[in-house]
PDB file of C-alpha atoms and ligand atoms in Angstrom:
ATOM      1  CA  MET A 125      99.593-109.237 -98.674  1.00 42.00           C
ATOM      2  CA  GLU A 126     100.627-106.361-101.074  1.00 44.00           C
ATOM      3  CA  ALA A 127      98.889-108.211-103.832  1.00 45.00           C
ATOM      4  CA  ASN A 128      95.618-107.814-101.905  1.00 47.00           C
ATOM      5  CA  LEU A 129      95.529-104.007-101.554  1.00 49.00           C
ATOM      6  CA  PRO A 130      94.143-102.917-104.999  1.00 48.00           C
ATOM      7  CA  LYS A 131      91.358-105.309-104.827  1.00 50.00           C
ATOM      8  CA  ARG A 132      90.302-104.241-101.224  1.00 49.00           C
ATOM      9  CA  LYS A 133      90.562-100.585-102.377  1.00 50.00           C
ATOM     10  CA  GLU A 134      88.133-101.321-105.103  1.00 48.00           C
ATOM     11  CA  THR A 135      85.617-102.951-102.774  1.00 51.00           C
ATOM     12  CA  ARG A 136      85.743-100.048-100.488  1.00 60.00           C
ATOM     13  CA  LYS A 137      85.047 -97.670-103.477  1.00 66.00           C
ATOM     14  CA  SER A 138      81.723 -99.192-104.858  1.00 80.00           C
ATOM     15  CA  LEU A 139      78.739 -99.197-102.768  1.00 91.00           C
ATOM     16  CA  ARG A 140      75.072-100.354-103.275  1.00 94.00           C
ATOM     17  CA  ILE A 141      72.449 -98.572-101.343  1.00 95.00           C
ATOM     18  CA  LYS A 142      68.688 -98.549-101.348  1.00 96.00           C
ATOM     19  CA  VAL A 143      66.268 -95.661-101.136  1.00 97.00           C
ATOM     20  CA  ILE A 144      62.864 -95.053-101.057  1.00 98.00           C
ATOM     21  CA  SER A 145      60.275 -92.002-101.820  1.00 98.00           C
ATOM     22  CA  MET A 146      57.528 -91.336 -99.454  1.00 98.00           C
ATOM     23  CA  GLY A 147      54.708 -88.840 -99.146  1.00 98.00           C
ATOM     24  CA  ASN A 148      51.264 -88.146-100.275  1.00 98.00           C
ATOM     25  CA  ALA A 149      49.809 -88.987-103.676  1.00 98.00           C
ATOM     26  CA  GLU A 150      50.401 -86.097-106.253  1.00 98.00           C
ATOM     27  CA  VAL A 151      53.087 -84.384-104.608  1.00 98.00           C
ATOM     28  CA  GLY A 152      55.699 -84.886-107.077  1.00 98.00           C
ATOM     29  CA  LYS A 153      57.652 -88.135-106.006  1.00 98.00           C
ATOM     30  CA  SER A 154      58.122 -89.939-109.304  1.00 98.00           C
ATOM     31  CA  CYS A 155      58.606 -86.661-111.098  1.00 98.00           C
ATOM     32  CA  ILE A 156      61.580 -85.575-108.617  1.00 98.00           C
ATOM     33  CA  ILE A 157      63.219 -88.957-109.543  1.00 97.00           C
ATOM     34  CA  LYS A 158      62.403 -88.799-113.270  1.00 96.00           C
ATOM     35  CA  ARG A 159      63.938 -85.171-113.135  1.00 96.00           C
ATOM     36  CA  TYR A 160      67.045 -86.417-111.532  1.00 95.00           C
ATOM     37  CA  CYS A 161      67.518 -89.657-113.549  1.00 92.00           C
ATOM     38  CA  GLU A 162      66.077 -88.761-116.838  1.00 91.00           C
ATOM     39  CA  LYS A 163      66.616 -84.885-117.037  1.00 92.00           C
ATOM     40  CA  ARG A 164      62.832 -84.552-117.930  1.00 94.00           C
ATOM     41  CA  PHE A 165      59.489 -83.485-116.790  1.00 95.00           C
ATOM     42  CA  VAL A 166      55.892 -85.117-117.379  1.00 90.00           C
ATOM     43  CA  PRO A 167      53.217 -82.582-116.585  1.00 92.00           C
ATOM     44  CA  LYS A 168      50.451 -85.266-116.902  1.00 93.00           C
ATOM     45  CA  TYR A 169      49.755 -86.949-113.603  1.00 94.00           C
ATOM     46  CA  LEU A 170      50.651 -90.641-113.958  1.00 94.00           C
ATOM     47  CA  ALA A 171      49.734 -92.206-110.440  1.00 95.00           C
ATOM     48  CA  THR A 172      52.256 -94.797-109.307  1.00 95.00           C
ATOM     49  CA  ILE A 173      50.576 -98.206-109.094  1.00 94.00           C
ATOM     50  CA  GLY A 174      51.811 -99.699-105.935  1.00 93.00           C
ATOM     51  CA  ILE A 175      55.804 -99.427-106.471  1.00 94.00           C
ATOM     52  CA  ASP A 176      58.158 -98.349-109.207  1.00 95.00           C
ATOM     53  CA  TYR A 177      61.646 -99.881-108.998  1.00 95.00           C
ATOM     54  CA  GLY A 178      64.596 -98.438-110.855  1.00 94.00           C
ATOM     55  CA  VAL A 179      68.587 -98.636-110.579  1.00 94.00           C
ATOM     56  CA  THR A 180      70.857 -95.782-111.168  1.00 93.00           C
ATOM     57  CA  LYS A 181      74.487 -95.289-110.762  1.00 93.00           C
ATOM     58  CA  VAL A 182      76.114 -92.023-109.323  1.00 93.00           C
ATOM     59  CA  GLN A 183      79.553 -90.845-108.383  1.00 91.00           C
ATOM     60  CA  ILE A 184      79.756 -89.414-104.872  1.00 91.00           C
ATOM     61  CA  ARG A 185      83.424 -88.052-104.206  1.00 86.00           C
ATOM     62  CA  ASP A 186      85.686 -90.977-105.156  1.00 84.00           C
ATOM     63  CA  ARG A 187      82.954 -93.427-104.912  1.00 88.00           C
ATOM     64  CA  GLU A 188      80.793 -95.130-107.258  1.00 92.00           C
ATOM     65  CA  ILE A 189      77.156 -96.010-105.854  1.00 94.00           C
ATOM     66  CA  LYS A 190      74.700 -98.223-107.167  1.00 95.00           C
ATOM     67  CA  VAL A 191      71.269 -96.836-106.080  1.00 96.00           C
ATOM     68  CA  ASN A 192      68.208 -98.951-105.754  1.00 96.00           C
ATOM     69  CA  ILE A 193      65.347 -96.424-105.775  1.00 96.00           C
ATOM     70  CA  PHE A 194      61.903 -97.792-104.799  1.00 97.00           C
ATOM     71  CA  ASP A 195      59.229 -95.040-105.876  1.00 97.00           C
ATOM     72  CA  MET A 196      56.368 -95.616-103.457  1.00 97.00           C
ATOM     73  CA  ALA A 197      52.512 -94.781-104.407  1.00 97.00           C
ATOM     74  CA  GLY A 198      51.217 -92.156-102.099  1.00 97.00           C
ATOM     75  CA  HIS A 199      47.708 -93.257-102.266  1.00 96.00           C
ATOM     76  CA  PRO A 200      46.341 -94.926 -99.057  1.00 93.00           C
ATOM     77  CA  PHE A 201      44.879 -97.680-101.346  1.00 94.00           C
ATOM     78  CA  PHE A 202      48.434 -98.942-102.129  1.00 94.00           C
ATOM     79  CA  TYR A 203      49.361 -99.286 -98.403  1.00 93.00           C
ATOM     80  CA  GLU A 204      49.577-103.283 -98.676  1.00 91.00           C
ATOM     81  CA  VAL A 205      51.904-103.081-101.635  1.00 91.00           C
ATOM     82  CA  ARG A 206      54.168-100.245-100.137  1.00 91.00           C
ATOM     83  CA  ASN A 207      54.441-101.900 -96.480  1.00 89.00           C
ATOM     84  CA  GLU A 208      56.963-104.471 -97.853  1.00 88.00           C
ATOM     85  CA  PHE A 209      59.431-102.156 -99.123  1.00 94.00           C
ATOM     86  CA  TYR A 210      60.597-100.273 -95.831  1.00 95.00           C
ATOM     87  CA  LYS A 211      62.954-102.574 -94.579  1.00 93.00           C
ATOM     88  CA  ASP A 212      66.812-102.257 -95.305  1.00 93.00           C
ATOM     89  CA  THR A 213      66.600 -98.710 -96.605  1.00 95.00           C
ATOM     90  CA  GLN A 214      69.497 -96.324 -96.158  1.00 95.00           C
ATOM     91  CA  GLY A 215      67.873 -93.279 -97.323  1.00 97.00           C
ATOM     92  CA  VAL A 216      64.205 -91.734 -97.646  1.00 98.00           C
ATOM     93  CA  VAL A 217      63.113 -88.730 -99.963  1.00 98.00           C
ATOM     94  CA  LEU A 218      60.230 -87.611 -98.090  1.00 98.00           C
ATOM     95  CA  VAL A 219      58.062 -85.331-100.230  1.00 98.00           C
ATOM     96  CA  TYR A 220      55.417 -82.697 -99.625  1.00 98.00           C
ATOM     97  CA  ASP A 221      53.993 -79.994-101.995  1.00 98.00           C
ATOM     98  CA  VAL A 222      54.344 -76.591-100.584  1.00 98.00           C
ATOM     99  CA  GLY A 223      50.626 -75.556-102.169  1.00 98.00           C
ATOM    100  CA  GLN A 224      48.943 -78.301-100.274  1.00 98.00           C
ATOM    101  CA  LYS A 225      48.987 -78.102 -96.417  1.00 97.00           C
ATOM    102  CA  GLU A 226      47.596 -81.504 -96.115  1.00 98.00           C
ATOM    103  CA  SER A 227      50.546 -83.096 -97.583  1.00 98.00           C
ATOM    104  CA  PHE A 228      52.746 -81.259 -95.261  1.00 98.00           C
ATOM    105  CA  ASP A 229      50.749 -82.221 -92.093  1.00 97.00           C
ATOM    106  CA  ALA A 230      50.851 -86.010 -93.394  1.00 98.00           C
ATOM    107  CA  LEU A 231      54.463 -85.937 -93.040  1.00 98.00           C
ATOM    108  CA  ASP A 232      54.228 -87.167 -89.428  1.00 96.00           C
ATOM    109  CA  GLY A 233      51.927 -89.993 -90.706  1.00 97.00           C
ATOM    110  CA  TRP A 234      54.595 -91.118 -93.293  1.00 97.00           C
ATOM    111  CA  LEU A 235      57.167 -91.566 -90.493  1.00 97.00           C
ATOM    112  CA  ALA A 236      54.644 -93.349 -88.231  1.00 96.00           C
ATOM    113  CA  GLU A 237      53.716 -95.666 -91.218  1.00 95.00           C
ATOM    114  CA  MET A 238      57.320 -96.475 -91.778  1.00 96.00           C
ATOM    115  CA  LYS A 239      58.124 -96.928 -88.090  1.00 95.00           C
ATOM    116  CA  GLN A 240      55.144 -99.488 -87.794  1.00 95.00           C
ATOM    117  CA  GLU A 241      56.211-101.402 -90.743  1.00 94.00           C
ATOM    118  CA  LEU A 242      60.062-101.586 -89.321  1.00 94.00           C
ATOM    119  CA  GLY A 243      58.593-102.999 -86.081  1.00 91.00           C
ATOM    120  CA  PRO A 244      60.241-102.716 -82.740  1.00 88.00           C
ATOM    121  CA  HIS A 245      63.750-103.688 -83.651  1.00 86.00           C
ATOM    122  CA  GLY A 246      63.812-101.192 -86.622  1.00 86.00           C
ATOM    123  CA  ASN A 247      65.880 -98.091 -86.087  1.00 87.00           C
ATOM    124  CA  MET A 248      64.962 -94.957 -87.992  1.00 91.00           C
ATOM    125  CA  GLU A 249      67.878 -93.214 -86.497  1.00 89.00           C
ATOM    126  CA  ASN A 250      70.250 -94.463 -88.904  1.00 90.00           C
ATOM    127  CA  ILE A 251      68.350 -93.665 -91.891  1.00 95.00           C
ATOM    128  CA  VAL A 252      69.230 -90.487 -93.918  1.00 95.00           C
ATOM    129  CA  PHE A 253      65.923 -88.599 -94.523  1.00 97.00           C
ATOM    130  CA  VAL A 254      65.792 -85.625 -97.087  1.00 98.00           C
ATOM    131  CA  VAL A 255      62.469 -83.345 -96.925  1.00 98.00           C
ATOM    132  CA  CYS A 256      61.513 -82.113-100.295  1.00 98.00           C
ATOM    133  CA  ALA A 257      59.279 -79.025-100.252  1.00 98.00           C
ATOM    134  CA  ASN A 258      58.355 -79.499-103.874  1.00 98.00           C
ATOM    135  CA  LYS A 259      56.450 -77.503-106.562  1.00 98.00           C
ATOM    136  CA  ILE A 260      58.108 -74.260-105.468  1.00 98.00           C
ATOM    137  CA  ASP A 261      57.553 -72.976-108.979  1.00 98.00           C
ATOM    138  CA  CYS A 262      53.991 -72.570-108.291  1.00 96.00           C
ATOM    139  CA  THR A 263      54.523 -69.602-106.056  1.00 94.00           C
ATOM    140  CA  LYS A 264      50.759 -68.243-106.443  1.00 95.00           C
ATOM    141  CA  HIS A 265      49.580 -71.218-104.449  1.00 93.00           C
ATOM    142  CA  ARG A 266      52.248 -71.729-101.916  1.00 96.00           C
ATOM    143  CA  CYS A 267      50.944 -72.113 -98.300  1.00 96.00           C
ATOM    144  CA  VAL A 268      53.721 -73.750 -96.465  1.00 96.00           C
ATOM    145  CA  ASP A 269      56.800 -71.447 -96.109  1.00 94.00           C
ATOM    146  CA  GLU A 270      60.372 -72.413 -96.132  1.00 95.00           C
ATOM    147  CA  SER A 271      61.102 -71.545 -92.270  1.00 93.00           C
ATOM    148  CA  GLU A 272      58.116 -73.900 -91.469  1.00 94.00           C
ATOM    149  CA  GLY A 273      59.151 -76.818 -93.648  1.00 96.00           C
ATOM    150  CA  ARG A 274      62.783 -76.314 -92.695  1.00 95.00           C
ATOM    151  CA  LEU A 275      62.077 -76.286 -88.964  1.00 94.00           C
ATOM    152  CA  TRP A 276      59.991 -79.423 -89.160  1.00 95.00           C
ATOM    153  CA  ALA A 277      62.795 -81.170 -91.108  1.00 95.00           C
ATOM    154  CA  GLU A 278      65.928 -79.854 -89.061  1.00 92.00           C
ATOM    155  CA  SER A 279      64.289 -80.365 -85.649  1.00 91.00           C
ATOM    156  CA  ARG A 280      64.447 -84.130 -86.560  1.00 92.00           C
ATOM    157  CA  GLY A 281      68.056 -83.941 -87.794  1.00 91.00           C
ATOM    158  CA  PHE A 282      66.714 -84.249 -91.514  1.00 94.00           C
ATOM    159  CA  LEU A 283      67.958 -82.704 -94.520  1.00 95.00           C
ATOM    160  CA  TYR A 284      65.580 -80.040 -96.122  1.00 97.00           C
ATOM    161  CA  PHE A 285      65.569 -78.842 -99.839  1.00 98.00           C
ATOM    162  CA  GLU A 286      63.113 -76.417-101.739  1.00 98.00           C
ATOM    163  CA  THR A 287      62.675 -78.204-105.076  1.00 98.00           C
ATOM    164  CA  SER A 288      60.727 -78.212-108.352  1.00 98.00           C
ATOM    165  CA  ALA A 289      60.641 -81.043-110.492  1.00 98.00           C
ATOM    166  CA  GLN A 290      59.027 -78.853-113.333  1.00 97.00           C
ATOM    167  CA  THR A 291      62.061 -76.351-113.538  1.00 97.00           C
ATOM    168  CA  GLY A 292      64.779 -78.674-111.851  1.00 97.00           C
ATOM    169  CA  GLU A 293      65.545 -76.184-109.252  1.00 98.00           C
ATOM    170  CA  GLY A 294      67.236 -77.831-106.214  1.00 98.00           C
ATOM    171  CA  ILE A 295      67.090 -81.422-107.515  1.00 98.00           C
ATOM    172  CA  ASN A 296      70.381 -82.120-108.399  1.00 96.00           C
ATOM    173  CA  GLU A 297      71.889 -80.350-105.185  1.00 96.00           C
ATOM    174  CA  MET A 298      69.194 -82.275-103.158  1.00 97.00           C
ATOM    175  CA  PHE A 299      70.283 -85.813-104.524  1.00 97.00           C
ATOM    176  CA  GLN A 300      74.200 -84.985-104.236  1.00 95.00           C
ATOM    177  CA  THR A 301      73.835 -83.885-100.597  1.00 95.00           C
ATOM    178  CA  PHE A 302      71.564 -87.033 -99.879  1.00 96.00           C
ATOM    179  CA  TYR A 303      73.839 -89.629-101.334  1.00 96.00           C
ATOM    180  CA  SER A 304      76.733 -88.018 -99.834  1.00 94.00           C
ATOM    181  CA  ALA A 305      75.018 -88.251 -96.524  1.00 94.00           C
ATOM    182  CA  ILE A 306      74.399 -91.881 -97.038  1.00 95.00           C
ATOM    183  CA  VAL A 307      78.081 -92.481 -98.004  1.00 93.00           C
ATOM    184  CA  ASP A 308      79.151 -90.748 -94.724  1.00 91.00           C
ATOM    185  CA  LEU A 309      76.723 -93.038 -92.814  1.00 91.00           C
ATOM    186  CA  CYS A 310      78.110 -96.312 -94.368  1.00 89.00           C
ATOM    187  CA  ASP A 311      81.492 -95.027 -93.989  1.00 87.00           C
ATOM    188  CA  ASN A 312      80.545 -94.553 -90.237  1.00 86.00           C
ATOM    189  CA  GLY A 313      79.401 -98.287 -89.851  1.00 84.00           C
ATOM    190  CA  GLY A 314      75.925 -97.576 -90.674  1.00 83.00           C
ATOM    191  CA  LYS A 315      75.184 -94.926 -87.893  1.00 82.00           C
ATOM    192  CA  ARG A 316      74.483 -91.451 -88.546  1.00 76.00           C
ATOM    193  CA  PRO A 317      77.359 -89.217 -87.871  1.00 71.00           C
ATOM    194  CA  THR A 318      77.004 -87.298 -84.629  1.00 67.00           C
ATOM    195  CA  SER A 319      78.085 -84.026 -86.495  1.00 60.00           C
ATOM    196  CA  SER A 320      74.804 -84.186 -88.764  1.00 57.00           C
ATOM    197  CA  MET A 321      72.417 -84.506 -85.762  1.00 59.00           C
ATOM    198  CA  SER A 322      73.545 -81.133 -84.009  1.00 64.00           C
ATOM    199  CA  VAL A 323      71.074 -78.668 -85.608  1.00 72.00           C
ATOM    200  CA  GLY A 324      72.151 -75.726 -83.617  1.00 78.00           C
ATOM    201  CA  PHE A 325      68.788 -75.004 -81.501  1.00 88.00           C
ATOM    202  CA  THR A 326      67.085 -76.852 -79.024  1.00 88.00           C
ATOM    203  CA  LYS A 327      63.721 -78.846 -79.132  1.00 87.00           C
ATOM    204  CA  GLU A 328      62.308 -76.147 -76.574  1.00 91.00           C
ATOM    205  CA  GLN A 329      63.083 -73.615 -79.364  1.00 93.00           C
ATOM    206  CA  ALA A 330      61.520 -75.342 -82.298  1.00 92.00           C
ATOM    207  CA  ASP A 331      58.509 -76.318 -80.269  1.00 92.00           C
ATOM    208  CA  THR A 332      57.960 -72.774 -79.101  1.00 95.00           C
ATOM    209  CA  ILE A 333      58.162 -71.422 -82.778  1.00 94.00           C
ATOM    210  CA  ARG A 334      55.455 -73.972 -83.869  1.00 93.00           C
ATOM    211  CA  ARG A 335      53.421 -72.993 -80.900  1.00 95.00           C
ATOM    212  CA  ILE A 336      53.605 -69.120 -81.652  1.00 95.00           C
ATOM    213  CA  ARG A 337      52.825 -69.893 -85.200  1.00 93.00           C
ATOM    214  CA  ASN A 338      49.773 -71.767 -84.297  1.00 92.00           C
ATOM    215  CA  SER A 339      48.467 -69.342 -81.660  1.00 94.00           C
ATOM    216  CA  LYS A 340      45.103 -68.075 -82.083  1.00 94.00           C
ATOM    217  CA  ASP A 341      45.596 -64.458 -80.397  1.00 96.00           C
ATOM    218  CA  SER A 342      48.140 -62.516 -78.651  1.00 96.00           C
ATOM    219  CA  TRP A 343      47.426 -63.914 -75.184  1.00 96.00           C
ATOM    220  CA  ASP A 344      47.805 -67.273 -76.545  1.00 96.00           C
ATOM    221  CA  MET A 345      51.039 -66.319 -78.081  1.00 96.00           C
ATOM    222  CA  LEU A 346      52.637 -65.270 -74.939  1.00 96.00           C
ATOM    223  CA  GLY A 347      51.258 -68.386 -73.152  1.00 95.00           C
ATOM    224  CA  VAL A 348      49.215 -66.341 -70.592  1.00 95.00           C
ATOM    225  CA  LYS A 349      45.727 -66.330 -69.667  1.00 94.00           C
ATOM    226  CA  PRO A 350      43.201 -63.730 -71.181  1.00 94.00           C
ATOM    227  CA  GLY A 351      43.063 -60.799 -68.581  1.00 92.00           C
ATOM    228  CA  ALA A 352      46.615 -61.479 -67.319  1.00 94.00           C
ATOM    229  CA  THR A 353      48.257 -58.504 -65.722  1.00 95.00           C
ATOM    230  CA  ARG A 354      51.213 -56.284 -67.024  1.00 95.00           C
ATOM    231  CA  ASP A 355      53.598 -58.172 -64.685  1.00 95.00           C
ATOM    232  CA  GLU A 356      52.573 -61.625 -66.174  1.00 96.00           C
ATOM    233  CA  VAL A 357      52.658 -60.299 -69.733  1.00 96.00           C
ATOM    234  CA  ASN A 358      56.117 -58.910 -69.197  1.00 96.00           C
ATOM    235  CA  LYS A 359      57.414 -61.922 -67.322  1.00 96.00           C
ATOM    236  CA  ALA A 360      56.119 -64.229 -70.223  1.00 96.00           C
ATOM    237  CA  TYR A 361      57.693 -61.805 -72.889  1.00 96.00           C
ATOM    238  CA  ARG A 362      60.949 -61.838 -71.309  1.00 95.00           C
ATOM    239  CA  LYS A 363      61.100 -65.538 -71.235  1.00 95.00           C
ATOM    240  CA  LEU A 364      60.408 -66.047 -74.854  1.00 96.00           C
ATOM    241  CA  ALA A 365      62.725 -63.101 -75.903  1.00 93.00           C
ATOM    242  CA  VAL A 366      65.623 -64.811 -74.092  1.00 92.00           C
ATOM    243  CA  LEU A 367      64.511 -68.063 -75.726  1.00 94.00           C
ATOM    244  CA  LEU A 368      64.060 -66.673 -79.352  1.00 93.00           C
ATOM    245  CA  HIS A 369      66.337 -63.979 -79.813  1.00 91.00           C
ATOM    246  CA  PRO A 370      67.944 -64.157 -83.192  1.00 84.00           C
ATOM    247  CA  ASP A 371      71.283 -63.691 -81.728  1.00 85.00           C
ATOM    248  CA  LYS A 372      70.842 -66.741 -79.635  1.00 85.00           C
ATOM    249  CA  CYS A 373      68.415 -68.952 -81.694  1.00 88.00           C
ATOM    250  CA  MET A 374      69.426 -70.471 -85.122  1.00 88.00           C
ATOM    251  CA  ALA A 375      65.981 -72.199 -85.731  1.00 91.00           C
ATOM    252  CA  PRO A 376      64.349 -71.364 -89.042  1.00 91.00           C
ATOM    253  CA  GLY A 377      61.708 -68.879 -88.231  1.00 92.00           C
ATOM    254  CA  SER A 378      62.910 -67.615 -85.046  1.00 92.00           C
ATOM    255  CA  GLU A 379      63.173 -64.039 -86.261  1.00 92.00           C
ATOM    256  CA  ASP A 380      59.501 -64.007 -87.356  1.00 93.00           C
ATOM    257  CA  ALA A 381      58.572 -65.729 -84.073  1.00 95.00           C
ATOM    258  CA  PHE A 382      60.479 -63.182 -82.141  1.00 95.00           C
ATOM    259  CA  LYS A 383      59.015 -60.254 -83.895  1.00 95.00           C
ATOM    260  CA  ALA A 384      55.443 -61.631 -83.400  1.00 96.00           C
ATOM    261  CA  VAL A 385      56.182 -61.971 -79.689  1.00 96.00           C
ATOM    262  CA  VAL A 386      57.391 -58.311 -79.487  1.00 96.00           C
ATOM    263  CA  ASN A 387      54.238 -57.119 -81.373  1.00 96.00           C
ATOM    264  CA  ALA A 388      51.816 -59.384 -79.275  1.00 96.00           C
ATOM    265  CA  ARG A 389      53.324 -57.750 -75.956  1.00 96.00           C
ATOM    266  CA  THR A 390      52.999 -53.955 -77.599  1.00 96.00           C
ATOM    267  CA  ALA A 391      49.157 -54.954 -78.450  1.00 95.00           C
ATOM    268  CA  LEU A 392      48.484 -56.458 -74.901  1.00 96.00           C
ATOM    269  CA  LEU A 393      50.177 -53.628 -72.912  1.00 95.00           C
ATOM    270  CA  LYS A 394      47.851 -51.211 -74.853  1.00 94.00           C
ATOM    271  CA  THR A 395      44.826 -53.152 -73.509  1.00 93.00           C
ATOM    272  CA  ILE A 396      46.088 -53.554 -69.887  1.00 87.00           C
ATOM    273  CA  LYS A 397      45.537 -50.660 -67.819  1.00 77.00           C
TER     274      LYS A 397
HETATM  275  P1  GTP B  36      51.723 -90.842-106.540  1.00 52.75           P
HETATM  276  O1  GTP B  36      52.472 -91.817-107.548  1.00 52.75           O
HETATM  277  O2  GTP B  36      50.299 -91.068-106.815  1.00 52.75           O
HETATM  278  O3  GTP B  36      51.982 -91.029-105.210  1.00 52.75           O
HETATM  279  O4  GTP B  36      52.178 -89.367-106.995  1.00 52.75           O
HETATM  280  P2  GTP B  36      53.455 -88.632-107.019  1.00 52.75           P
HETATM  281  O5  GTP B  36      53.920 -88.137-105.730  1.00 52.75           O
HETATM  282  O6  GTP B  36      54.806 -89.711-107.616  1.00 52.75           O
HETATM  283  O7  GTP B  36      53.271 -87.551-108.000  1.00 52.75           O
HETATM  284  P3  GTP B  36      53.775 -87.225-109.652  1.00 52.75           P
HETATM  285  O8  GTP B  36      55.441 -87.429-109.555  1.00 52.75           O
HETATM  286  O9  GTP B  36      53.316 -88.219-110.492  1.00 52.75           O
HETATM  287  O10 GTP B  36      53.383 -85.686-109.798  1.00 52.75           O
HETATM  288  C1  GTP B  36      51.861 -85.391-109.634  1.00 52.75           C
HETATM  289  C2  GTP B  36      51.617 -84.311-110.397  1.00 52.75           C
HETATM  290  O11 GTP B  36      52.523 -83.167-110.031  1.00 52.75           O
HETATM  291  C3  GTP B  36      52.068 -84.522-112.058  1.00 52.75           C
HETATM  292  O12 GTP B  36      50.977 -83.782-112.889  1.00 52.75           O
HETATM  293  C4  GTP B  36      53.256 -83.591-112.025  1.00 52.75           C
HETATM  294  O13 GTP B  36      53.262 -83.274-113.379  1.00 52.75           O
HETATM  295  C5  GTP B  36      53.238 -82.671-111.145  1.00 52.75           C
HETATM  296  N1  GTP B  36      54.342 -82.051-110.579  1.00 52.75           N
HETATM  297  C6  GTP B  36      55.308 -82.774-109.999  1.00 52.75           C
HETATM  298  N2  GTP B  36      56.260 -82.100-109.634  1.00 52.75           N
HETATM  299  C7  GTP B  36      56.134 -80.686-109.879  1.00 52.75           C
HETATM  300  C8  GTP B  36      56.706 -79.418-109.687  1.00 52.75           C
HETATM  301  O14 GTP B  36      57.746 -79.316-109.178  1.00 52.75           O
HETATM  302  N3  GTP B  36      55.993 -78.441-110.157  1.00 52.75           N
HETATM  303  C9  GTP B  36      54.816 -78.496-110.694  1.00 52.75           C
HETATM  304  N4  GTP B  36      54.246 -77.435-111.300  1.00 52.75           N
HETATM  305  N5  GTP B  36      54.031 -79.627-110.762  1.00 52.75           N
HETATM  306  C10 GTP B  36      54.636 -80.899-110.567  1.00 52.75           C
HETATM  307 MG1   MG B  37      54.492 -91.534-108.153  1.00 52.75          MG
END
């Protein structure tokens, strides 16, 4: 009995995991992996052809982790090659370019592709996702701000990091947190620990912030019909103020949304007699 102990301890310590990268072509998936594994950056775009595979070893707390990384091509042309590789994945690095709105809008499509390939018995709940808002060094072209990206990620229970494969900012921290979450998942019998799922805000709050961001005018923002009365405007305002007040709502972007609602109400009350 005693003689078996060290061996068992050893087995518990080493772990083999599979992670994949996902996201539109040219958002920087390969460069993020290269920055972490090889500590270098390649400015020239070399599109991944189908899939690239690599193995790396990392140390997380007292564990040695052997990571099999499947770096996917983002181009739609390679769908037939990628679709084989979604299965048996513990972690996904989901990347968009902060200067390219389409790559952010495409994130839902990437989740849908994965879900479809995993089939009806596949379970996305027990996979660790980290969203990388990449190319933050290109500040001039940025069009997806932090709170928008963070809200998308955290409302789904995903990790969120701002990264630059060019400067290296955020990359080590992102991978360390990501691998650490995967180790927690494996230690929890392959299920995402419940603590990592509680995000501190509700779906209603997240959806409302998104709706406010996309609203076309002040009426739309308050959710009232153009020509609504003062009472209707004030009633809608009070409801949103309670939902989004920064003291009550921890969702990314809640403060800006709250301010926008206050301004919309002020503007509307000026126009209503
Ligand atoms: P596919 O393999 O086609 O799916 O693309 P990918 O997502 O792997 O993109 P890749 O890593 O090849 O990078 C695309 C281009 O963006 C290259 O020219 C990179 O040099 C550049 N790039 C990647 N990350 C960054 C970054 O953080 N900042 C800047 N400025 N450029 C980056
Ligand atoms: Mg690539």
